[in-house]
Amino acid sequence: MPKMKRVFTLLTFLFAVVSLVVLPVARVYSADCSKVEDLFSSTYDVTFSLQSNGDAAVTQKISLKNLSSDCFVSEFGLTVNSGRVQSVSGKDSLGTIKTSSKKEKDATIIIARLNDEVIGLGRAVVFTLEYTLKGLASKEGNIWRVSVPNIATSEEVTAYTLRVRSPRSFGNIFSTTIEPKRKIVGKDNTVLEFNKEILETQGVTISFGDSQQIFFNFKLPLENKQLFRKKFQVPIPSDTDSQVVLLKEMKPKPGRIYLDKFGNYLAEYTVPARSFIEAQIEGLVKIIDTDSGEVATSGKEFSEEELKIFKEESAFVQVQESLIQEQAKKLEDTKKIYNFVTKTFQFDSRLETNLKKDRVGALSIVSNKDSKLTTTDFVDLFTAISRAAGMPTRQVIGLVVSKNAANKPRYVGPPLYTKSLHTWVQVYDKDQKTWFDVDPTWGNTANADYFGGNFTDRIALLFTDSTYGLENLESFTLLSDSVEVGYSSSPEDFTPEVSMDIDLDQPVAGFPADLEIKLANNKGVSLASSNLNIELDNLTVVGESQKKLEALLPFEKRVIKFRVRGGNFFGKLEGKVKVRLVGSQKEIQKEQNVRIDSLFSFGVQQTSLIGILVLLILGNFAPRFFRKK
């Protein structure tokens, strides 16, 4: 019988906050027993029970199976890269397991000595570890956020189940970066269950709550040094599928607010020659769950033709280059592209002291996998490969509410060179017809999954192909106190206030008349795209009686024109105009009585008609009169 060889293995299993790093540790007393992945397999059944204060009671049931007749396990180790582990205990089939723990810097190492050692080929031992992880869930504004990183262990994992149980006081499920296999919503708890697929990711991030609110306050210096007046186009937060904007104050009022081809809201200010103004813009952004049933304005709706620009090559995004095309064919979908970008490259920590790093572009990065990347580099590379794979992808520059600059760095490269702003990407889902967020930089630095779902810690400010509109953000970077953002819990009404007026030329039987519907948005909230319907009594519309309207932007005024005709040639009639504006956010109705003059009444149209007839008659008889003379 071969001699048994003892293995002392510390298998690392990590459940902690987003900033945790897995530290696998192993001690082996024989070279023959060094390949743990070939000697043991395991199954995991793990439950995180979140408490109302954000702590998590962790129960970890583990089954270890021996695949060797020469080696066995007597101790199990758990390294949690957090100093907030408390109340550690364990048990196996023979009773209580002796456990110990010690802190090393920001980590906690838990050692469990098994009563029932895993001895013998095919032998399995089941044991349970329990501990409390302080502050696993944190409340950010109105949203509870919990990040459960993936496990890292040296043995083969044959089955894995993760349950996250949250109290109902956390609210509804807002978003998850991985779709759970099962959801159970009870009276007191909500349970999400995940399976082995989670091992292929960086873990799962779950948000609870109904919506998030972020306030913003901009004081932007606009200086015109030219001899002539100059127009400044200032990006302001725009409405998207998940972001609803309320502009509370704008001093001075811009000349106009308009929507560009990328979906940006731009406020246009005119500054006189050799003058300076400070544009003060204050408001709120409400971030909603796109599956909640609440409707966002969506700003711009993109057609297939308009989406093409987000699949094309642009500066620093070399879509057609062979190296980029090869990666796109190899990786196939956005999740694999995300994993490649976040796991292959490293963030350049030198940005903490030097902001002047040039923007090199996706081709240069993929050609050198030892490259250290900025946030802009991560975004350029992801954008290039994603577009090469045929997926519409746009870059986003915005503002984040981040308290951890080390794990969640902010930076936008040339021409801005600033840490005041952050950049990420959005990919268009053709099936859902929505954009979803991807942050490849934080996916690399924060040890958490920043793919998909709705990010609740940021405001989208500018959408771009890669360089479009960057110069318009310069005013956001000039002064350290130009921009203020933070969470807000004060209740606000995000319902637009729209007034409607009907202006109809005096209709006359037989003559077309102009009908104008005048809409005015009197609040800093956009009205989502809607339908305008016209119903008439004793009148008819020349052409279509219904028009589809694009979103009515904050403080926008718009006139919609129709042509109508009708009436009685020999007598006056009473008519009525009924107008109905129907949208997902609001329905407005208005009607107006009108008098329709007969053809033979005395009015401008009739006088004009008589004049025309007289001229025609004179034109017909005048030549004959002059010939007779």
XYZ file of C-alpha atoms in Angstrom:
629
model
C 0.000 0.000 0.000
C 1.516 3.330 -0.996
C 2.500 5.615 1.782
C -0.015 8.397 2.493
C 1.361 11.869 2.023
C -0.060 14.749 3.979
C -1.173 17.939 2.252
C -1.786 21.147 4.150
C -3.726 23.301 1.697
C -5.117 26.728 2.147
C -7.867 26.950 -0.446
C -8.811 30.506 -1.006
C -12.438 31.572 -1.215
C -13.379 35.219 -1.236
C -16.601 37.003 -0.550
C -16.105 40.663 0.147
C -16.644 44.153 -1.051
C -15.842 45.276 -4.532
C -12.271 46.308 -3.751
C -11.179 42.886 -2.509
C -8.411 40.885 -4.168
C -8.215 37.113 -3.924
C -5.003 35.790 -2.411
C -4.666 32.038 -3.019
C -2.260 30.412 -0.563
C -1.002 26.822 -0.454
C 1.467 24.857 1.642
C 2.464 21.421 0.404
C 4.644 18.940 2.263
C 5.391 16.771 -0.770
C 6.122 17.593 -4.382
C 3.834 14.728 -5.354
C 0.897 16.563 -3.774
C 1.569 20.013 -5.151
C -0.984 20.002 -7.984
C -4.109 20.579 -5.962
C -6.273 20.983 -9.076
C -5.545 17.342 -9.986
C -5.939 15.954 -6.476
C -9.220 17.396 -5.202
C -12.579 18.602 -6.470
C -15.153 20.631 -4.612
C -18.714 21.881 -4.545
C -19.877 25.101 -2.945
C -23.219 26.167 -1.550
C -22.919 29.731 -0.317
C -25.477 32.098 1.156
C -25.060 35.791 1.846
C -27.734 37.017 4.239
C -27.634 40.799 4.128
C -28.625 42.660 7.262
C -30.453 45.979 7.393
C -27.214 47.745 8.386
C -25.276 46.405 5.372
C -23.437 43.579 7.155
C -23.567 40.094 5.655
C -23.874 36.801 7.521
C -22.004 34.361 5.280
C -22.663 30.626 5.342
C -20.308 28.601 3.205
C -21.020 24.876 2.822
C -18.129 23.092 1.128
C -17.684 19.529 -0.034
C -14.114 18.379 -0.754
C -13.587 15.162 -2.687
C -10.241 13.377 -2.767
C -9.137 12.309 -6.253
C -5.909 10.717 -4.989
C -4.999 7.789 -2.764
C -1.695 9.395 -1.768
C -2.715 12.816 -0.459
C -5.216 14.192 2.006
C -6.381 17.512 3.447
C -6.540 18.296 7.144
C -6.850 22.066 7.112
C -8.745 24.597 5.037
C -7.831 28.239 4.682
C -9.896 31.237 3.672
C -8.263 34.562 2.844
C -10.579 37.568 2.831
C -8.939 40.787 1.764
C -10.803 42.804 4.366
C -10.168 43.630 7.973
C -13.899 43.552 8.695
C -14.392 39.794 9.153
C -15.890 38.881 12.534
C -17.458 35.978 14.457
C -15.828 33.083 12.603
C -17.051 29.550 13.340
C -17.211 26.174 11.629
C -18.465 22.614 11.897
C -18.266 19.270 10.138
C -19.882 15.862 10.645
C -17.939 15.297 13.870
C -18.832 18.584 15.505
C -17.367 22.026 15.925
C -14.297 22.856 13.861
C -11.467 24.692 15.539
C -11.006 27.997 13.724
C -8.608 30.858 14.070
C -8.173 34.132 12.259
C -5.571 36.830 11.983
C -5.357 40.137 10.214
C -2.569 40.929 7.799
C -2.707 44.531 6.619
C -6.182 44.848 5.076
C -6.789 41.088 4.854
C -8.163 38.466 7.221
C -6.898 34.875 7.074
C -9.221 32.219 8.491
C -7.825 28.753 9.294
C -10.186 25.812 9.891
C -8.784 22.490 11.148
C -11.005 19.678 9.897
C -12.101 17.008 12.374
C -12.811 14.610 9.518
C -9.776 14.602 7.237
C -10.236 13.891 3.527
C -8.392 10.550 3.418
C -8.802 7.980 0.652
C -9.530 7.962 -3.056
C -13.080 9.108 -3.768
C -13.671 10.157 -0.154
C -15.642 13.385 0.367
C -15.941 15.556 3.446
C -18.582 18.226 3.962
C -18.034 21.136 6.337
C -19.474 24.594 6.938
C -17.855 27.921 7.704
C -19.779 30.896 9.009
C -18.665 34.459 9.581
C -19.880 38.036 9.444
C -18.577 40.438 6.841
C -19.081 44.002 8.009
C -20.301 46.553 5.488
C -20.602 44.297 2.449
C -23.616 46.282 1.258
C -23.421 50.050 1.143
C -26.119 52.595 0.537
C -25.256 55.060 -2.203
C -27.952 57.684 -2.339
C -31.258 55.842 -2.705
C -29.642 52.585 -3.856
C -28.222 49.702 -1.840
C -25.266 48.188 -3.682
C -23.632 44.838 -2.932
C -20.712 43.351 -4.845
C -19.919 39.660 -4.434
C -16.621 38.845 -6.157
C -15.915 35.487 -7.702
C -14.118 32.655 -5.933
C -10.500 31.841 -6.696
C -9.438 28.394 -5.679
C -6.876 25.866 -6.815
C -9.045 22.744 -6.871
C -11.612 21.845 -9.539
C -15.079 23.240 -8.756
C -17.742 20.845 -10.033
C -20.837 22.604 -8.671
C -21.464 26.058 -7.320
C -24.547 27.790 -5.947
C -24.628 31.339 -4.649
C -27.633 32.860 -2.907
C -27.914 36.494 -1.956
C -30.716 37.171 0.515
C -31.643 40.800 1.126
C -34.234 42.315 3.479
C -37.278 43.842 1.798
C -36.278 47.160 3.377
C -33.573 47.356 0.688
C -36.337 47.744 -1.899
C -36.895 46.090 -5.242
C -34.156 44.600 -7.390
C -32.863 47.557 -9.389
C -30.263 45.805 -11.526
C -27.851 42.879 -11.584
C -24.735 42.521 -13.696
C -25.540 38.815 -14.132
C -29.051 37.510 -14.645
C -29.913 35.226 -11.709
C -31.199 31.733 -12.374
C -33.953 32.245 -9.854
C -35.638 35.125 -8.033
C -37.821 34.688 -4.978
C -39.555 37.802 -3.660
C -41.108 37.127 -0.287
C -42.763 39.201 2.381
C -39.573 39.719 4.386
C -36.738 38.835 1.997
C -35.673 38.789 -1.616
C -33.478 35.877 -2.707
C -31.369 35.794 -5.862
C -29.747 32.524 -6.865
C -26.788 32.088 -9.208
C -25.030 28.970 -10.450
C -21.642 27.948 -11.803
C -21.785 30.445 -14.678
C -20.772 33.114 -12.194
C -17.307 31.528 -12.039
C -16.630 32.835 -15.550
C -17.101 36.427 -14.382
C -15.558 38.753 -11.839
C -18.535 38.211 -9.557
C -21.933 39.812 -9.387
C -22.991 43.316 -8.439
C -26.583 43.772 -7.328
C -28.412 47.035 -6.746
C -31.613 47.372 -4.731
C -34.014 50.308 -4.730
C -36.530 52.016 -6.974
C -34.464 54.830 -8.476
C -31.371 56.931 -7.906
C -31.089 60.713 -7.815
C -27.887 62.665 -8.430
C -27.762 66.444 -8.186
C -25.427 68.554 -10.282
C -24.342 72.163 -10.031
C -22.178 73.657 -12.775
C -20.475 77.061 -12.744
C -18.858 77.178 -16.143
C -16.587 80.044 -17.233
C -17.242 81.084 -20.838
C -14.707 83.648 -22.023
C -14.659 85.163 -25.505
C -11.298 86.723 -26.367
C -12.242 87.358 -29.981
C -13.222 90.649 -31.624
C -16.617 89.261 -32.584
C -19.322 87.552 -30.589
C -18.890 83.825 -30.105
C -21.287 80.940 -29.579
C -20.491 78.273 -26.990
C -22.131 74.839 -27.148
C -22.272 73.537 -23.568
C -23.168 69.854 -23.019
C -25.751 69.313 -20.300
C -27.030 65.974 -18.961
C -29.357 64.459 -21.546
C -32.234 62.029 -21.324
C -31.518 58.392 -22.126
C -33.282 55.057 -21.689
C -32.383 55.077 -17.988
C -31.542 58.721 -17.222
C -34.229 61.391 -16.699
C -33.060 64.997 -16.375
C -34.603 67.916 -14.477
C -33.019 71.324 -15.128
C -33.925 73.434 -12.109
C -32.039 76.633 -12.871
C -30.065 78.092 -15.777
C -28.462 81.534 -15.358
C -28.294 83.200 -17.775
C -30.846 81.454 -19.960
C -29.229 79.909 -23.046
C -30.347 81.035 -26.472
C -31.625 77.524 -27.096
C -31.288 73.889 -26.069
C -31.068 71.410 -28.913
C -30.469 67.711 -29.579
C -27.556 66.665 -31.808
C -27.042 63.523 -33.917
C -25.279 61.669 -31.083
C -28.127 62.191 -28.601
C -26.540 65.085 -26.678
C -28.384 68.048 -25.201
C -26.432 71.220 -25.976
C -27.149 74.613 -24.420
C -26.100 77.420 -26.741
C -24.739 80.608 -25.168
C -23.726 83.715 -27.117
C -20.920 85.735 -25.507
C -20.175 89.255 -26.803
C -16.709 90.199 -28.059
C -14.003 90.336 -25.382
C -16.470 89.368 -22.685
C -16.908 86.754 -19.985
C -19.978 85.101 -18.519
C -20.436 82.335 -15.968
C -23.090 79.827 -16.977
C -24.765 78.419 -13.864
C -26.678 75.201 -14.467
C -28.327 73.319 -11.629
C -30.456 70.209 -11.752
C -31.117 66.585 -10.926
C -30.742 63.310 -12.758
C -33.029 60.417 -11.956
C -31.665 56.993 -12.867
C -34.360 54.390 -13.360
C -34.483 50.668 -13.976
C -35.416 50.144 -17.620
C -37.414 47.043 -16.606
C -39.411 48.824 -13.897
C -42.131 50.133 -16.185
C -41.232 53.761 -15.466
C -40.696 55.631 -18.706
C -37.663 57.739 -19.542
C -37.754 60.398 -22.228
C -35.032 58.566 -24.184
C -33.903 61.785 -25.850
C -32.969 60.671 -29.337
C -34.375 57.565 -30.986
C -31.871 56.088 -33.431
C -32.765 54.573 -36.782
C -30.695 51.796 -38.364
C -29.115 54.388 -40.624
C -28.216 56.670 -37.708
C -26.649 53.777 -35.778
C -24.105 53.183 -38.546
C -21.886 55.978 -37.244
C -21.352 53.951 -34.061
C -20.004 50.993 -36.053
C -17.549 52.970 -38.148
C -13.893 53.799 -37.668
C -13.073 57.082 -35.953
C -9.991 58.768 -34.525
C -8.094 56.394 -32.177
C -10.657 53.653 -32.917
C -9.121 51.723 -35.825
C -11.962 49.346 -36.639
C -10.633 48.165 -40.018
C -7.111 47.216 -38.913
C -6.373 43.485 -39.193
C -5.320 43.060 -35.535
C -8.584 44.610 -34.358
C -10.610 42.512 -36.811
C -8.861 39.325 -35.649
C -9.715 40.028 -32.019
C -13.333 40.761 -32.940
C -13.690 37.422 -34.765
C -12.030 35.558 -31.915
C -14.075 37.135 -29.117
C -17.486 37.231 -30.873
C -19.613 39.059 -28.275
C -19.415 42.070 -25.967
C -18.990 40.071 -22.754
C -15.952 38.237 -24.123
C -14.562 41.530 -25.408
C -15.031 43.025 -21.945
C -13.263 40.084 -20.280
C -10.374 40.319 -22.749
C -9.878 44.052 -22.239
C -10.208 44.017 -18.443
C -8.071 40.918 -17.830
C -5.322 41.361 -20.426
C -4.233 44.920 -19.687
C -3.405 46.921 -16.578
C -4.268 50.452 -15.514
C -1.463 53.013 -15.575
C -1.188 54.155 -11.953
C 1.291 56.870 -12.979
C -1.726 59.017 -13.844
C -1.894 59.883 -10.156
C 1.096 62.181 -10.667
C 1.160 62.817 -14.429
C -1.911 63.757 -16.441
C -0.111 64.425 -19.721
C -0.122 60.935 -21.191
C -0.851 60.908 -24.912
C -3.781 59.066 -26.432
C -2.272 56.249 -28.494
C -5.343 54.542 -29.979
C -6.674 50.986 -30.039
C -4.236 49.611 -32.632
C -1.162 50.608 -30.633
C -2.651 49.059 -27.488
C -3.588 45.704 -28.990
C -0.153 45.515 -30.621
C 1.526 45.682 -27.210
C -0.203 43.670 -24.501
C 2.271 44.950 -21.916
C 0.789 48.418 -22.329
C -0.319 50.324 -19.240
C -3.646 51.932 -20.047
C -5.472 55.098 -19.118
C -9.259 55.183 -18.821
C -9.369 56.619 -22.347
C -7.198 53.743 -23.617
C -9.495 51.114 -22.086
C -12.472 52.793 -23.744
C -10.773 53.134 -27.152
C -9.771 49.462 -27.219
C -13.189 48.167 -26.171
C -14.916 50.483 -28.663
C -12.728 49.390 -31.580
C -13.172 45.642 -31.029
C -16.892 45.974 -30.294
C -17.509 48.000 -33.463
C -15.401 45.570 -35.485
C -17.717 42.827 -34.207
C -20.651 44.780 -35.677
C -22.104 46.200 -32.454
C -22.999 49.920 -32.308
C -20.810 51.360 -29.551
C -20.519 54.945 -28.381
C -18.144 56.510 -25.904
C -19.511 58.412 -22.925
C -17.937 61.185 -20.900
C -19.624 62.111 -17.677
C -19.506 62.751 -13.961
C -19.270 60.085 -11.270
C -19.910 60.105 -7.541
C -16.827 58.181 -6.452
C -15.279 58.068 -2.982
C -12.512 55.643 -3.878
C -10.129 57.195 -6.400
C -7.627 54.335 -6.081
C -10.007 51.584 -7.187
C -12.273 53.821 -9.271
C -9.964 56.226 -11.099
C -11.290 59.093 -13.189
C -9.441 60.518 -16.154
C -10.098 61.816 -19.660
C -7.104 62.230 -21.958
C -6.287 64.839 -24.592
C -7.367 67.482 -25.277
C -8.872 67.752 -21.764
C -6.312 65.999 -19.522
C -8.607 66.015 -16.509
C -9.624 63.937 -13.503
C -12.842 65.900 -13.106
C -14.542 63.695 -15.697
C -14.748 59.967 -16.354
C -15.222 57.961 -19.541
C -16.924 54.640 -20.278
C -18.909 53.118 -23.169
C -22.456 52.211 -24.100
C -23.389 49.353 -26.428
C -26.676 49.258 -28.330
C -28.894 46.228 -27.749
C -30.756 45.774 -31.033
C -33.338 43.441 -29.512
C -34.251 45.719 -26.606
C -33.523 48.901 -28.608
C -31.669 50.368 -25.642
C -28.104 51.284 -24.719
C -26.379 49.514 -21.816
C -23.338 50.655 -19.829
C -19.886 49.069 -19.801
C -16.942 50.449 -17.804
C -13.799 48.513 -18.807
C -11.525 50.669 -16.624
C -13.335 50.009 -13.362
C -13.833 46.408 -14.435
C -10.039 46.207 -14.312
C -9.300 48.310 -11.232
C -12.247 47.659 -8.902
C -12.302 43.829 -9.058
C -16.022 43.934 -9.782
C -18.196 43.433 -12.817
C -18.995 46.711 -14.570
C -20.719 45.159 -17.565
C -24.396 45.794 -18.225
C -27.123 46.853 -15.875
C -27.772 50.499 -15.082
C -24.923 52.309 -13.373
C -26.336 54.368 -10.505
C -23.201 56.308 -9.582
C -22.806 58.552 -12.636
C -24.300 61.092 -15.019
C -23.837 60.855 -18.786
C -22.763 64.267 -20.081
C -21.492 63.735 -23.641
C -21.895 60.915 -26.172
C -19.205 60.761 -28.831
C -17.706 58.567 -31.548
C -14.272 59.142 -29.972
C -13.402 62.832 -30.406
C -16.649 64.606 -31.361
C -17.575 67.406 -28.966
C -14.612 67.071 -26.596
C -13.725 70.743 -27.035
C -17.162 71.665 -25.660
C -16.198 70.139 -22.298
C -13.251 72.466 -21.711
C -15.252 74.745 -19.408
C -15.847 71.770 -17.076
C -12.098 71.429 -16.426
C -10.856 75.018 -15.984
C -11.702 75.552 -12.312
C -11.547 73.046 -9.460
C -14.966 74.111 -8.174
C -16.695 74.318 -11.574
C -18.542 71.045 -11.070
C -20.348 69.638 -8.049
C -22.212 66.307 -8.026
C -23.649 64.147 -5.268
C -26.534 61.927 -4.263
C -29.900 63.462 -3.459
C -32.820 61.942 -1.591
C -35.199 64.911 -1.723
C -38.436 64.061 -3.550
C -38.753 65.802 -6.905
C -41.412 65.851 -9.592
C -39.972 64.793 -12.938
C -43.229 65.390 -14.822
C -43.003 67.892 -17.699
C -45.320 70.918 -17.765
C -46.546 71.482 -21.307
C -49.038 74.111 -22.443
C -50.922 74.038 -25.739
C -52.545 76.790 -27.807
C -54.634 76.525 -30.973
C -54.240 79.213 -33.626
C -56.535 78.916 -36.656
C -56.930 81.414 -39.481
C -60.571 82.384 -40.010
C -61.822 79.481 -42.139
C -63.961 80.183 -45.186
C -65.864 77.543 -47.134
C -63.854 76.405 -50.122
C -60.551 77.912 -48.923
C -57.751 76.089 -47.057
C -56.824 77.627 -43.709
C -53.663 77.367 -41.603
C -54.010 75.585 -38.274
C -51.090 75.973 -35.854
C -50.696 73.982 -32.643
C -48.293 75.825 -30.362
C -46.571 73.736 -27.688
C -44.458 75.177 -24.884
C -42.473 73.112 -22.385
C -42.456 75.312 -19.299
C -40.251 73.062 -17.169
C -36.734 71.676 -17.319
C -37.979 68.134 -18.006
C -38.296 66.788 -21.540
C -41.559 65.410 -22.842
C -40.961 62.017 -24.427
C -41.815 61.442 -28.066
C -45.578 61.566 -28.496
C -48.413 61.639 -31.027
C -50.444 64.725 -31.904
C -53.982 63.942 -33.094
C -56.451 66.380 -34.686
C -60.240 65.863 -34.722
C -62.469 68.363 -36.556
C -66.191 69.104 -36.758
C -67.362 70.533 -40.133
C -63.721 70.763 -41.226
C -61.286 68.292 -42.728
C -57.500 68.081 -42.571
C -55.586 68.409 -45.816
C -53.174 65.486 -45.431
C -52.532 63.456 -42.286
C -54.470 64.260 -39.125
C -51.830 62.697 -36.871
C -48.154 63.557 -36.461
C -45.445 61.815 -34.446
C -43.422 64.318 -32.453
C -39.858 63.907 -31.264
C -39.091 64.698 -27.622
C -39.970 68.240 -26.555
C -36.803 69.430 -24.824
C -36.643 71.505 -21.610
C -38.073 75.016 -22.118
C -38.566 74.340 -25.831
C -41.322 75.983 -27.865
C -42.561 74.295 -31.010
C -45.218 75.012 -33.645
C -46.886 72.158 -35.545
C -48.740 73.190 -38.694
C -51.762 71.658 -40.434
C -53.978 72.753 -43.333
C -57.761 72.457 -43.005
C -60.772 73.221 -45.171
C -64.564 72.847 -45.064
C -67.806 74.753 -44.529
C -70.941 75.656 -46.519
C -70.941 77.778 -49.671
C -74.217 79.504 -48.784
C -74.244 79.797 -45.001
C -72.101 80.040 -41.913
C -71.315 76.959 -39.843
C -70.055 76.322 -36.338
C -67.046 74.026 -36.213
C -64.755 72.625 -33.581
C -61.053 71.775 -33.391
C -60.044 69.045 -30.936
C -56.333 68.473 -30.307
C -54.939 65.601 -28.273
C -51.273 65.105 -27.393
C -50.688 61.508 -26.308
C -47.394 60.315 -24.847
C -46.039 57.847 -22.335
C -45.582 60.575 -19.694
C -48.521 62.847 -20.290
C -51.774 63.358 -22.180
C -53.022 66.849 -23.021
C -56.339 67.728 -24.651
C -57.685 71.025 -25.849
C -60.567 72.089 -28.056
C -61.696 75.328 -29.613
C -64.933 76.380 -31.287
C -64.620 78.124 -34.653
C -66.978 79.915 -37.037
C -66.705 78.897 -40.683
C -67.788 81.668 -43.039
C -69.711 80.901 -46.222
C -68.152 81.403 -49.592
C -70.386 84.431 -50.239
C -69.713 86.249 -47.002
C -67.542 89.334 -47.095
C -63.981 88.679 -45.994
C -60.369 88.795 -47.080
C -60.534 85.511 -48.967
C -63.741 86.421 -50.757
C -62.452 89.901 -51.639
C -59.274 88.357 -52.980
C -61.295 85.858 -55.014
C -63.500 88.623 -56.481
C -60.394 90.639 -57.339
C -58.853 87.662 -59.116
C -62.077 87.051 -61.081
C -62.243 90.714 -62.119
C -58.658 90.619 -63.309
C -59.334 87.453 -65.284
C -62.397 89.004 -66.926
C -60.565 92.194 -67.747
C -57.656 90.199 -69.045
C -60.001 88.290 -71.326
C -62.007 91.272 -72.726
C -59.387 94.014 -72.792
C -57.600 92.742 -75.937
C -60.903 92.634 -77.856
C -61.738 96.189 -76.756
C -58.434 97.550 -77.976
C -58.696 95.667 -81.309
C -62.123 97.245 -82.017
C -60.697 100.701 -81.466
